[in-house]
mmCIF file of C-alpha atoms and ligand atoms in Angstrom:
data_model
loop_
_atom_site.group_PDB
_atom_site.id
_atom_site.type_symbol
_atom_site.label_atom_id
_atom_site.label_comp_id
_atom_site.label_asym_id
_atom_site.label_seq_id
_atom_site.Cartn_x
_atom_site.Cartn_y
_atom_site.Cartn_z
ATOM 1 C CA UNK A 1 -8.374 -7.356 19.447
ATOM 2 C CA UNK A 2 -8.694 -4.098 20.097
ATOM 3 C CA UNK A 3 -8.727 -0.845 18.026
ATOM 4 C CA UNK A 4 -7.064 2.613 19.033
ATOM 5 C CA UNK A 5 -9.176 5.026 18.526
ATOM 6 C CA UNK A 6 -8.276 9.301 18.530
ATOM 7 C CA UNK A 7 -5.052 7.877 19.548
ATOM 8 C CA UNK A 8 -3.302 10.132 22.261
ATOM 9 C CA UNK A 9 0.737 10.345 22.878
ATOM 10 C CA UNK A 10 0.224 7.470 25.565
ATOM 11 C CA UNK A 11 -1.521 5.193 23.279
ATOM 12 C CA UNK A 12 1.179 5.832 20.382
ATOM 13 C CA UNK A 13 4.286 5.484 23.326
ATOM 14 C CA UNK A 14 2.271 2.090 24.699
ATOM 15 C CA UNK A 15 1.342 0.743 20.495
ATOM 16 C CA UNK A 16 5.580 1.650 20.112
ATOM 17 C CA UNK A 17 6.092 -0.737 22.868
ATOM 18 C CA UNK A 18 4.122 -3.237 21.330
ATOM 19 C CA UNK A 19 5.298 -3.193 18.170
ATOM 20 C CA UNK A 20 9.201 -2.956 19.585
ATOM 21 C CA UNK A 21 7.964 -6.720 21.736
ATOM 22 C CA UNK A 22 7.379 -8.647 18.756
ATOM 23 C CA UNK A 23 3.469 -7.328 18.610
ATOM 24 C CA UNK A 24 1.439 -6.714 15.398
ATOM 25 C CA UNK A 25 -0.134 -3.339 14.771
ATOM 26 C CA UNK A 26 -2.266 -2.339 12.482
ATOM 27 C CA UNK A 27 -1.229 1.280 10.940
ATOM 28 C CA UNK A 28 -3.364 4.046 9.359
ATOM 29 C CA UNK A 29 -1.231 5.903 6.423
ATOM 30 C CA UNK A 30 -2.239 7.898 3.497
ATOM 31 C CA UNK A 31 -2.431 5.209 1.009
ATOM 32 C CA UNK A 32 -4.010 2.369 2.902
ATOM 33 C CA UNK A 33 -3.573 0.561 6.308
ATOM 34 C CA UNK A 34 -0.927 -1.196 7.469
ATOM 35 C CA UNK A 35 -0.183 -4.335 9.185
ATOM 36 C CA UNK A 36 3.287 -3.520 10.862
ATOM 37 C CA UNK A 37 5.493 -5.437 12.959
ATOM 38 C CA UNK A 38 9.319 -4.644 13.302
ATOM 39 C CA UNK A 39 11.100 -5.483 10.664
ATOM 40 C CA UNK A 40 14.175 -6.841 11.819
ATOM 41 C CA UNK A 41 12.110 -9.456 14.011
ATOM 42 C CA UNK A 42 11.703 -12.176 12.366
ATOM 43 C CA UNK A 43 9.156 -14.272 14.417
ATOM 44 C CA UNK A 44 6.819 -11.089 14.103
ATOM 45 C CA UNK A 45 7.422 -10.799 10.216
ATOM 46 C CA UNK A 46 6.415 -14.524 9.986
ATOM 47 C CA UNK A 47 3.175 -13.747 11.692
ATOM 48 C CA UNK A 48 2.377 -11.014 8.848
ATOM 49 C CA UNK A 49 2.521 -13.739 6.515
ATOM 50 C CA UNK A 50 0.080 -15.805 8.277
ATOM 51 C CA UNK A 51 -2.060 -13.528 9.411
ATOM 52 C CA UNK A 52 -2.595 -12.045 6.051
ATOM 53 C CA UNK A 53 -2.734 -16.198 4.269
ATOM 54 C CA UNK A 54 0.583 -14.420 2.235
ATOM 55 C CA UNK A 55 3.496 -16.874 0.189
ATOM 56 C CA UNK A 56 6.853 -16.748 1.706
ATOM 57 C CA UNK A 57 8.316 -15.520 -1.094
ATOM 58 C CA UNK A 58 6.928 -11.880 -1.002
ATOM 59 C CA UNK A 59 8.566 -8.833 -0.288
ATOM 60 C CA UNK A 60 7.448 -6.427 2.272
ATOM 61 C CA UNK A 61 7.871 -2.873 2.162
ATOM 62 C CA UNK A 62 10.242 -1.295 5.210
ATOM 63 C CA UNK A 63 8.633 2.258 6.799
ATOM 64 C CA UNK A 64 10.780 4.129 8.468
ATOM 65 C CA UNK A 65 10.168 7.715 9.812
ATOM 66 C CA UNK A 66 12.636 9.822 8.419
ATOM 67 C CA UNK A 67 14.949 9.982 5.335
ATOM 68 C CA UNK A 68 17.668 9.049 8.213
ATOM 69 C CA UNK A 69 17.178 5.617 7.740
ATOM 70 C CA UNK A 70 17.370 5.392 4.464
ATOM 71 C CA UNK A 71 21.512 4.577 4.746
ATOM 72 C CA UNK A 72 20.700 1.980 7.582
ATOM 73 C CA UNK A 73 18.428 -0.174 5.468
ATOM 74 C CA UNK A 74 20.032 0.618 1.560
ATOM 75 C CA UNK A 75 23.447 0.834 0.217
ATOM 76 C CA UNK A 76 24.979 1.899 -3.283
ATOM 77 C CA UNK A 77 21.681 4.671 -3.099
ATOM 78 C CA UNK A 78 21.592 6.796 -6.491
ATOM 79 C CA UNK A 79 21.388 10.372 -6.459
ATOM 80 C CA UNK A 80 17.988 10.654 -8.712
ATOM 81 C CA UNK A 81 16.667 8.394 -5.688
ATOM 82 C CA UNK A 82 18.016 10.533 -2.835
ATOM 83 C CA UNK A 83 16.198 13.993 -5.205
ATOM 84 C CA UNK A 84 12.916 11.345 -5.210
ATOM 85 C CA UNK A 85 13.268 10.776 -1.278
ATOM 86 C CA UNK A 86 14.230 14.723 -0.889
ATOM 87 C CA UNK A 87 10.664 15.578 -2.635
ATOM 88 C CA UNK A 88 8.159 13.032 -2.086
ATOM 89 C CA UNK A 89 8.460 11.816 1.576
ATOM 90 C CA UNK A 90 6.675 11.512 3.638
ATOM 91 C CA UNK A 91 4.800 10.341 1.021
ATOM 92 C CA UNK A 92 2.730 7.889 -1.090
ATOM 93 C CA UNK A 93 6.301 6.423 -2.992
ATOM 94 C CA UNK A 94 8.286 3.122 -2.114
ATOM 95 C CA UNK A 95 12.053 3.385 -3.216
ATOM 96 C CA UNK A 96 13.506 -0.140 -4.311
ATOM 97 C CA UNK A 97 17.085 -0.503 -3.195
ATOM 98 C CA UNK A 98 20.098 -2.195 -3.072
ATOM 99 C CA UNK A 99 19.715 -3.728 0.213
ATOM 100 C CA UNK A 100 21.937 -3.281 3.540
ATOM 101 C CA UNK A 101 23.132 -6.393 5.711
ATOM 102 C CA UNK A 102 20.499 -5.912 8.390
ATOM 103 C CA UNK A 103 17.482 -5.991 5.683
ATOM 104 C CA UNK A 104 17.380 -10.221 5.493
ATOM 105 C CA UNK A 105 15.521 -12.408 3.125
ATOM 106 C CA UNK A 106 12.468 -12.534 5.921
ATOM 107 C CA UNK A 107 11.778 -9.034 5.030
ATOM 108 C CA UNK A 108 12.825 -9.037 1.197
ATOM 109 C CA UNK A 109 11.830 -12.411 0.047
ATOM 110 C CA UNK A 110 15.444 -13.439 -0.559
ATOM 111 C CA UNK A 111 16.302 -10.773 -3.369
ATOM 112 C CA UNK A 112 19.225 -8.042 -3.147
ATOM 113 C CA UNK A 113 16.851 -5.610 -2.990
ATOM 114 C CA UNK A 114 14.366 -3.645 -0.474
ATOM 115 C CA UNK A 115 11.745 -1.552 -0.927
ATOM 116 C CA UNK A 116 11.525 1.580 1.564
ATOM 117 C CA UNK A 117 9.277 4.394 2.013
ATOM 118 C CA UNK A 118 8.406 7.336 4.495
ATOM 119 C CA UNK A 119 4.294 7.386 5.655
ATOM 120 C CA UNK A 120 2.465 10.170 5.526
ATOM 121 C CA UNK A 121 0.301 10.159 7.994
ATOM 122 C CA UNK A 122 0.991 12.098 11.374
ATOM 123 C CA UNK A 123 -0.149 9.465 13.909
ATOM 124 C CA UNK A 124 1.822 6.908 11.934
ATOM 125 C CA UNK A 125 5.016 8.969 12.159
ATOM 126 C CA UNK A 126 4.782 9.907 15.089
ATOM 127 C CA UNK A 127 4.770 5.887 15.979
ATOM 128 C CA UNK A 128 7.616 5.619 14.118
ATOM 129 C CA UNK A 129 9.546 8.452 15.461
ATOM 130 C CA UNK A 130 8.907 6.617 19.112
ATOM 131 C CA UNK A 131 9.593 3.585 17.412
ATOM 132 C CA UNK A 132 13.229 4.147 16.372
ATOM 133 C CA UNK A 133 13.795 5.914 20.001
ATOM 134 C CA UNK A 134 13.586 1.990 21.503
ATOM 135 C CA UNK A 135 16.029 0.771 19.002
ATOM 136 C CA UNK A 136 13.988 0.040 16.013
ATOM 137 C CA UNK A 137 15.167 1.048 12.264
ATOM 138 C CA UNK A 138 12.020 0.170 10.555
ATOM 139 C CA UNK A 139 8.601 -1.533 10.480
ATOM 140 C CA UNK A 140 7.634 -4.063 8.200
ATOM 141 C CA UNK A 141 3.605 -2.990 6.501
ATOM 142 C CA UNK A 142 2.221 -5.032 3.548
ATOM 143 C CA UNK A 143 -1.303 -3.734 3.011
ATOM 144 C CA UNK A 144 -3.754 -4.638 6.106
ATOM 145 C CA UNK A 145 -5.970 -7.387 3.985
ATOM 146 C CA UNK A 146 -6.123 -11.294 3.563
ATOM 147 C CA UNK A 147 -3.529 -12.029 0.390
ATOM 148 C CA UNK A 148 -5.374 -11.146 -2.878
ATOM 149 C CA UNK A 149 -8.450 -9.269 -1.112
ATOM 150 C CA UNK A 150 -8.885 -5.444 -1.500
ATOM 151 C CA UNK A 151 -6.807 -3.279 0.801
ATOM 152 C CA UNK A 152 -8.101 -1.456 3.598
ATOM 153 C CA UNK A 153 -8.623 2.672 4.075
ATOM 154 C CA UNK A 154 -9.919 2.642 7.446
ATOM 155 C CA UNK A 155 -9.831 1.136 10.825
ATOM 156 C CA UNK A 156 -12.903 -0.954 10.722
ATOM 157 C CA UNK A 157 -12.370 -2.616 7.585
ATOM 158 C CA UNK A 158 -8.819 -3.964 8.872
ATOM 159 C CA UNK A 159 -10.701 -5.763 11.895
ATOM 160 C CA UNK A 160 -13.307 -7.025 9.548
ATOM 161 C CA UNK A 161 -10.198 -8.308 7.279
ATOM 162 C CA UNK A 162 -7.896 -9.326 10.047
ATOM 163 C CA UNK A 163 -9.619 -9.232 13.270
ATOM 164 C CA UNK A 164 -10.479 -13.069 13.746
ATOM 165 C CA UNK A 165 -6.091 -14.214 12.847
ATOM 166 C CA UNK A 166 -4.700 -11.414 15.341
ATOM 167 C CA UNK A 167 -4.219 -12.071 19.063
ATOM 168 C CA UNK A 168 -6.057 -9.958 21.227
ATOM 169 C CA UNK A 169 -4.187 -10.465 23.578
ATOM 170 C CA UNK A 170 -0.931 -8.329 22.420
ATOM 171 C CA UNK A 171 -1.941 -7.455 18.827
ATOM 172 C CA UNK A 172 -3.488 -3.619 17.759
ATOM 173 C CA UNK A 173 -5.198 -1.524 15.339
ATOM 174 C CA UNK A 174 -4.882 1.998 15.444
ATOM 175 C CA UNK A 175 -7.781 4.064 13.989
ATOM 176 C CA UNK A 176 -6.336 7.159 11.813
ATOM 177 C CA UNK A 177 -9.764 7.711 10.196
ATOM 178 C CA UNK A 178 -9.449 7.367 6.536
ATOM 179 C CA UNK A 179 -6.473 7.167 4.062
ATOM 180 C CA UNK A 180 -6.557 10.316 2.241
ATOM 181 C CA UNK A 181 -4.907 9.166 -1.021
ATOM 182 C CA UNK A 182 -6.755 5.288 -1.252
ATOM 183 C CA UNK A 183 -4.755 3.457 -3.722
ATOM 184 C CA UNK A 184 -1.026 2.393 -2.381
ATOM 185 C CA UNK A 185 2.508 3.940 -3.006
ATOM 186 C CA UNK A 186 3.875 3.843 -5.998
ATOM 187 C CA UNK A 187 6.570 1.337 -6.227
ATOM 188 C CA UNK A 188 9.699 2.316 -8.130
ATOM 189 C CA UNK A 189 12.911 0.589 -9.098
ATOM 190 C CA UNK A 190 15.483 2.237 -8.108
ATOM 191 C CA UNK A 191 18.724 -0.378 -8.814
ATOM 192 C CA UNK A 192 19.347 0.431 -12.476
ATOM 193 C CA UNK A 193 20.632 3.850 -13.835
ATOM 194 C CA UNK A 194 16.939 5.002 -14.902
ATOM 195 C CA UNK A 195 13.849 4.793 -12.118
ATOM 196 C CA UNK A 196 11.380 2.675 -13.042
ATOM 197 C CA UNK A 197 7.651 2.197 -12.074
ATOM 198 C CA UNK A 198 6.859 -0.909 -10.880
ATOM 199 C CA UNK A 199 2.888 -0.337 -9.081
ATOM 200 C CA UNK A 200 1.324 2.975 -10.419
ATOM 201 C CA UNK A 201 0.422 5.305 -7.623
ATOM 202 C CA UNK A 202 -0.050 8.926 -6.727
ATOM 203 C CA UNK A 203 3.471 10.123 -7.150
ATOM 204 C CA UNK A 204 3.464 10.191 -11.195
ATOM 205 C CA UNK A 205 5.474 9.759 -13.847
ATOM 206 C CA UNK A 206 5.802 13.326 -14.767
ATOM 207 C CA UNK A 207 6.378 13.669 -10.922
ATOM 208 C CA UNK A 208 9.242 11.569 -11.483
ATOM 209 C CA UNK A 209 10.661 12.774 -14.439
ATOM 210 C CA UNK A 210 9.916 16.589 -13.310
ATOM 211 C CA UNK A 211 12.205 15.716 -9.946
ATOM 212 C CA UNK A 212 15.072 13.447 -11.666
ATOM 213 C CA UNK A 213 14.573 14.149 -15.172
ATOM 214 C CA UNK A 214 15.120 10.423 -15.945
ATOM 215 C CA UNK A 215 12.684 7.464 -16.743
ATOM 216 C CA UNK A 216 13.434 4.417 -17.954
ATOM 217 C CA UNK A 217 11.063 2.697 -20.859
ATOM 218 C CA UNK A 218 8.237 0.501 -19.260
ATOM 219 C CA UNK A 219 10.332 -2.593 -19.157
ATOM 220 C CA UNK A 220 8.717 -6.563 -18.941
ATOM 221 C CA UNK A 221 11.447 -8.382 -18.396
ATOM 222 C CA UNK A 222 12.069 -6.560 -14.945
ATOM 223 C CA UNK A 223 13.233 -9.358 -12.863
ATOM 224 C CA UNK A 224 11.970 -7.930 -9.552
ATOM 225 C CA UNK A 225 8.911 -9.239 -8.294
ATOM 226 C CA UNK A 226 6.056 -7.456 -6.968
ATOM 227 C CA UNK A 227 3.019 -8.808 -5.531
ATOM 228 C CA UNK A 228 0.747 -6.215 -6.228
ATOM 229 C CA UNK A 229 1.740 -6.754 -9.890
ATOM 230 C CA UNK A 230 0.034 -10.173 -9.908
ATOM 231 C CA UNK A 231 -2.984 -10.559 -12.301
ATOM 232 C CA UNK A 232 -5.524 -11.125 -9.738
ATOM 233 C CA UNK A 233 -5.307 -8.550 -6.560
ATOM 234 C CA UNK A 234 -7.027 -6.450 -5.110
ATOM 235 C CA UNK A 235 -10.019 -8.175 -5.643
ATOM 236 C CA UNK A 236 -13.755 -7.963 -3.775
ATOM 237 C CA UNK A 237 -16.265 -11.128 -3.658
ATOM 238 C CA UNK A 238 -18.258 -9.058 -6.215
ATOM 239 C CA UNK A 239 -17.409 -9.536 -10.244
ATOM 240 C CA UNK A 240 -15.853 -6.218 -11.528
ATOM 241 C CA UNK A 241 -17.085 -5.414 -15.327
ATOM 242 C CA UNK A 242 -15.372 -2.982 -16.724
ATOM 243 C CA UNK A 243 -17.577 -1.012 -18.904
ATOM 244 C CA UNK A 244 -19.582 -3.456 -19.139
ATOM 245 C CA UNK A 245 -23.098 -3.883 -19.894
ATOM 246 C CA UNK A 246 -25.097 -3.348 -16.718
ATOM 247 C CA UNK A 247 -28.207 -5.712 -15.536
ATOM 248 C CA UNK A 248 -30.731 -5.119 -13.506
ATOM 249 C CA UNK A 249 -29.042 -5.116 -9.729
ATOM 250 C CA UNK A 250 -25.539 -4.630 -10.670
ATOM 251 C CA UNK A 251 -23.680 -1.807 -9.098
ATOM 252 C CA UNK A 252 -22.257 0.875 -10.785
ATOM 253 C CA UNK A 253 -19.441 3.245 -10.206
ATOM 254 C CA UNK A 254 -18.495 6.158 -12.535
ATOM 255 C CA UNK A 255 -17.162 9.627 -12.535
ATOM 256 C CA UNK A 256 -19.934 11.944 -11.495
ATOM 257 C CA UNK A 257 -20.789 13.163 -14.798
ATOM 258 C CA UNK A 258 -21.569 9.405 -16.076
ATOM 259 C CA UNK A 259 -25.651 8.929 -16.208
ATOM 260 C CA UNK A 260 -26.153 5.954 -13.916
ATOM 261 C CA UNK A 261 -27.833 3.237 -16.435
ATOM 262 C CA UNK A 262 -31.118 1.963 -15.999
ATOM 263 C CA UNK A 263 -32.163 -0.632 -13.210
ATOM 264 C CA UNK A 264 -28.123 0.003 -11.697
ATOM 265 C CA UNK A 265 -27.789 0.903 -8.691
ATOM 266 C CA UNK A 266 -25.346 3.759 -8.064
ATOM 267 C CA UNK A 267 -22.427 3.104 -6.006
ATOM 268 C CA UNK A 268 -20.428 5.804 -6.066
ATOM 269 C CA UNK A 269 -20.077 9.060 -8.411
ATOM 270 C CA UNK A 270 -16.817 10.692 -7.513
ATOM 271 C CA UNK A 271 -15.861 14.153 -8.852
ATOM 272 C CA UNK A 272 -12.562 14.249 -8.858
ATOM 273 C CA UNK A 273 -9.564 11.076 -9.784
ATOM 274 C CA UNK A 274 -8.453 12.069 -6.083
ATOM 275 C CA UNK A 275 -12.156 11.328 -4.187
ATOM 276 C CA UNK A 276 -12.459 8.405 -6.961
ATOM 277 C CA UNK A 277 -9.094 6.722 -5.942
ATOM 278 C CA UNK A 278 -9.701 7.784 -2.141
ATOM 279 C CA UNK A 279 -12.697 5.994 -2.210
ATOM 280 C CA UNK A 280 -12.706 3.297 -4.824
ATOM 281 C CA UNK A 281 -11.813 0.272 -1.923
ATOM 282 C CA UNK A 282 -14.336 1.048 0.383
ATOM 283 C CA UNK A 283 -17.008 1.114 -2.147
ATOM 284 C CA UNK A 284 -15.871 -2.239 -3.526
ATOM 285 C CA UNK A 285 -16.114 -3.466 0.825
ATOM 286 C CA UNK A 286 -19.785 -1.895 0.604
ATOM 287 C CA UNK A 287 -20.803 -3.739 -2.273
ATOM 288 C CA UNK A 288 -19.820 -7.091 -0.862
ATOM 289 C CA UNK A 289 -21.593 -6.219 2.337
ATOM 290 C CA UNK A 290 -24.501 -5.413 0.447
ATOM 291 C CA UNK A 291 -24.347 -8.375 -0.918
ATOM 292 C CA UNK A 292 -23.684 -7.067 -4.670
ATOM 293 C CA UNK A 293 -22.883 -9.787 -7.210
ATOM 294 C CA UNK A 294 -21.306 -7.825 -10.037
ATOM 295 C CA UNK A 295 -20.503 -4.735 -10.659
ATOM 296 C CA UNK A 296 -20.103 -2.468 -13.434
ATOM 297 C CA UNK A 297 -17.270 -0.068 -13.541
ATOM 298 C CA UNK A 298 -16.122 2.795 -15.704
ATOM 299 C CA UNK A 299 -12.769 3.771 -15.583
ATOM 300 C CA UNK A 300 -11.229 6.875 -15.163
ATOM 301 C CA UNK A 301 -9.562 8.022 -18.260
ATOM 302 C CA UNK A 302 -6.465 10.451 -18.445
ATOM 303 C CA UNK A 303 -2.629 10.185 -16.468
ATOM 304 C CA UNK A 304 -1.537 10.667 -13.175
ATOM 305 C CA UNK A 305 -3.762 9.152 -10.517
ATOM 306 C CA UNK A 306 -6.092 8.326 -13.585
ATOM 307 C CA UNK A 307 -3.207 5.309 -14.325
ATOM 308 C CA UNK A 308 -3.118 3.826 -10.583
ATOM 309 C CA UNK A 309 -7.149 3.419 -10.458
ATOM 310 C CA UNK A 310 -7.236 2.150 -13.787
ATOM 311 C CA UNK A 311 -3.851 -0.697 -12.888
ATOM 312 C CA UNK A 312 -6.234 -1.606 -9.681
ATOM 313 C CA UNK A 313 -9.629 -1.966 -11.378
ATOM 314 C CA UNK A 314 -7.821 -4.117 -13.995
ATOM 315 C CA UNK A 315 -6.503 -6.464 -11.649
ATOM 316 C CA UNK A 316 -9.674 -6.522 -9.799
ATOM 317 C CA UNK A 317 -11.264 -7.145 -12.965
ATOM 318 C CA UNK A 318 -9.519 -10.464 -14.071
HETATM 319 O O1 TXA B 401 1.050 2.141 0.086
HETATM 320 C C1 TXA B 401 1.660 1.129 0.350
HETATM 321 O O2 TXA B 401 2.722 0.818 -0.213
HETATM 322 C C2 TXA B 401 1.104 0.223 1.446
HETATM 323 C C3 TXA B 401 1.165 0.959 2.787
HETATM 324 C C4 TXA B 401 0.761 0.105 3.948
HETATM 325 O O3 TXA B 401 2.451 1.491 2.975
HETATM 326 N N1 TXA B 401 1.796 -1.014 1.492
HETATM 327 C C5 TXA B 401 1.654 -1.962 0.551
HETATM 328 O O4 TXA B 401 2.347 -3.126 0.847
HETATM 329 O O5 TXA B 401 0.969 -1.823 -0.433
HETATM 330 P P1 TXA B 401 2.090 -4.499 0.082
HETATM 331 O O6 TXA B 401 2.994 -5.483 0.730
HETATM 332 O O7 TXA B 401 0.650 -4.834 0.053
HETATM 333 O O8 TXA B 401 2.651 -4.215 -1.329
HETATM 334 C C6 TXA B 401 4.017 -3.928 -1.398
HETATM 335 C C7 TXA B 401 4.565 -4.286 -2.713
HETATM 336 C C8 TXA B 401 4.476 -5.756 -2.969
HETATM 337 O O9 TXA B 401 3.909 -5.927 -4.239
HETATM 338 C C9 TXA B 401 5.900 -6.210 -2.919
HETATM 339 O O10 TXA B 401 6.144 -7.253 -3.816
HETATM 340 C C10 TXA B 401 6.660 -4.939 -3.283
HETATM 341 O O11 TXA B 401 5.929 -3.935 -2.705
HETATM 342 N N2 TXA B 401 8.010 -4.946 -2.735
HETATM 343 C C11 TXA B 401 8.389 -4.802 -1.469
HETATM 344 N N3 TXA B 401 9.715 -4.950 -1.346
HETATM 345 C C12 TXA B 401 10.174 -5.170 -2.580
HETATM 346 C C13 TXA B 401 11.463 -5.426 -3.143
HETATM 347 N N4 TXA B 401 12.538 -5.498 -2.400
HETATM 348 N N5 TXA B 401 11.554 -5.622 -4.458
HETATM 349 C C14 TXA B 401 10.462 -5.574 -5.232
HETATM 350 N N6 TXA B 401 9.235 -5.361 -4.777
HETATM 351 C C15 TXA B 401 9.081 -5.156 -3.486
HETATM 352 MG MG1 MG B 402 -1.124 -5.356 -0.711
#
């Protein structure tokens, strides 16, 4: 395998290539890494799922580098989701859509619907942009990490993840340093006449109902599925606690203001919800390579971002 790193104009037009022959790349963006392959190839989509240990049956999300593409890859498009798309890409927000005929069931597990979004990331667009100058409309990227496991915000931790199931003989990572935002896109349903949230992410509610001045009520019976929305995700080898009583040994991770308890030892003490969600899943990667058995964490109150960390500890949690 090898990794891409301070990726030049070559080393995007060569990774373009790869990605355009049926290779898998892994992709820096601002939420977390990637593993892309194009999406209307359908060998190289069935190698995400093995390579990441993922059911059949899941979705993946389609990036594409410009609003453009939105009409190739969704039909019947509403207007509050062209405003969203208008505002908020590139960004950290996946629009799901009624699909078009050349987004198949390999890419949306067999429902009428796929979920589309515009990275953020410069090195990641600018793959795109050479991307869709070969041919391509899209590129398939589920988060870089073995099904379940916590999703990777930099190079290195997708090799440690996915290194030993990629051939290194055609397969890449490319090194964009760190994902600036750290939690993934927010995920909204966009097939009804009100958005709805499906994954909490950067890109709020009141971002949402600022832009479009609709939201729909939370609602369960939302027959679309959504992997991320599984009980257990995101999850490190280490117990998560939340606000729990700490032992001696545990780790600990709390706003910066929290006193670190006795005999804990401090993992991480962000300032802000932006550093905490930026980098909540690389402290959770430390802790296992520590070798960390449990840690306690206290959750973030408040909305916004606040609502994302809080969905993702939970999960982690159970
Ligand atoms: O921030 C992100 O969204 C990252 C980066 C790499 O872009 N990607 C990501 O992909 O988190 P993944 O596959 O780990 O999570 C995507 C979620 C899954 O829970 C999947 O079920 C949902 O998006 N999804 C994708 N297409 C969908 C569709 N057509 N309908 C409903 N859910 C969909
Ligand atoms: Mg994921």
């Amino acid at each position: 395998m090898f990794t891409i790193t301070n990726p030049g104009e070559s080393d995007i037009t060569s990774a373009a290539k790869a990605l355009f022959g049926g290779a898998l790349v892994g992709i820096p963006t601002e939420t977390v890494y990637g593993l892309a392959a194009d999406a209307e190839n359908e060998a190289a989509v069935a190698r995400i799922y093995s390579v990441k240990g993922r059911p059949q049956d899941h979705p993946v999300i389609v990036h594409i580098g410009s609003i453009e593409y939105l009409n190739k890859w969704a039909i019947n498009i509403p207007d509050y989701a062209l405003k969203l798309a208008k505002e908020y890409w590139p960004g950290p927000m996946t629009l799901i859509l009624e699909r078009s005929k050349i987004a198949k069931n390999f890419i949306t597990g067999g429902q009428e619907t796929v979920g589309l979004r515009v990275p953020a990331h410069l090195t990641t667009l600018a793959l795109l942009k050479e991307f869709h100058k070969l041919g391509g409309n899209g590129i398939a990227a589920p988060s870089a990490n073995r099904f379940g496991a916590v999703s990777p915000t930099n190079a290195e931790a997708v090799q440690s993840e996915l290194g030993e199931f990629l051939d290194e003989s055609r397969d890449l990572i490319i090194d964009g340093g760190q994902s600036l935002v750290g939690v993934e896109s927010t995920i909204i349903d966009c097939t009804s006449e009100f958005p709805r949230i499906l994954r909490p992410g950067a890109i709020s509610i009141e971002m949402i109902f600022g832009t479009t001045g609709l939201m729909s009520k939370p609602n369960i019976d939302s027959k679309i599925r959504v992997s991320g929305s599984l009980e257990h995700h995101y999850s490190p080898k280490a117990k998560i606690l939340l606000n729990g009583k700490v032992g001696p040994g545990d780790g600990f991770v709390a706003l910066d203001y929290v006193v670190t308890p006795e005999g804990a030892v401090r993992l991480a003490s962000p300032k802000t919800l932006e550093e905490y969600a930026r980098i909540l899943y690389a402290v959770l990667r430390e802790a296992d390579k520590r070798g960390i058995n449990r840690i306690v964490v206290i959750p973030p109150e408040g909305n916004g971002l606040a609502i994302a960390i809080r969905d993702r500890l939970a999960r982690a949690a159970r």
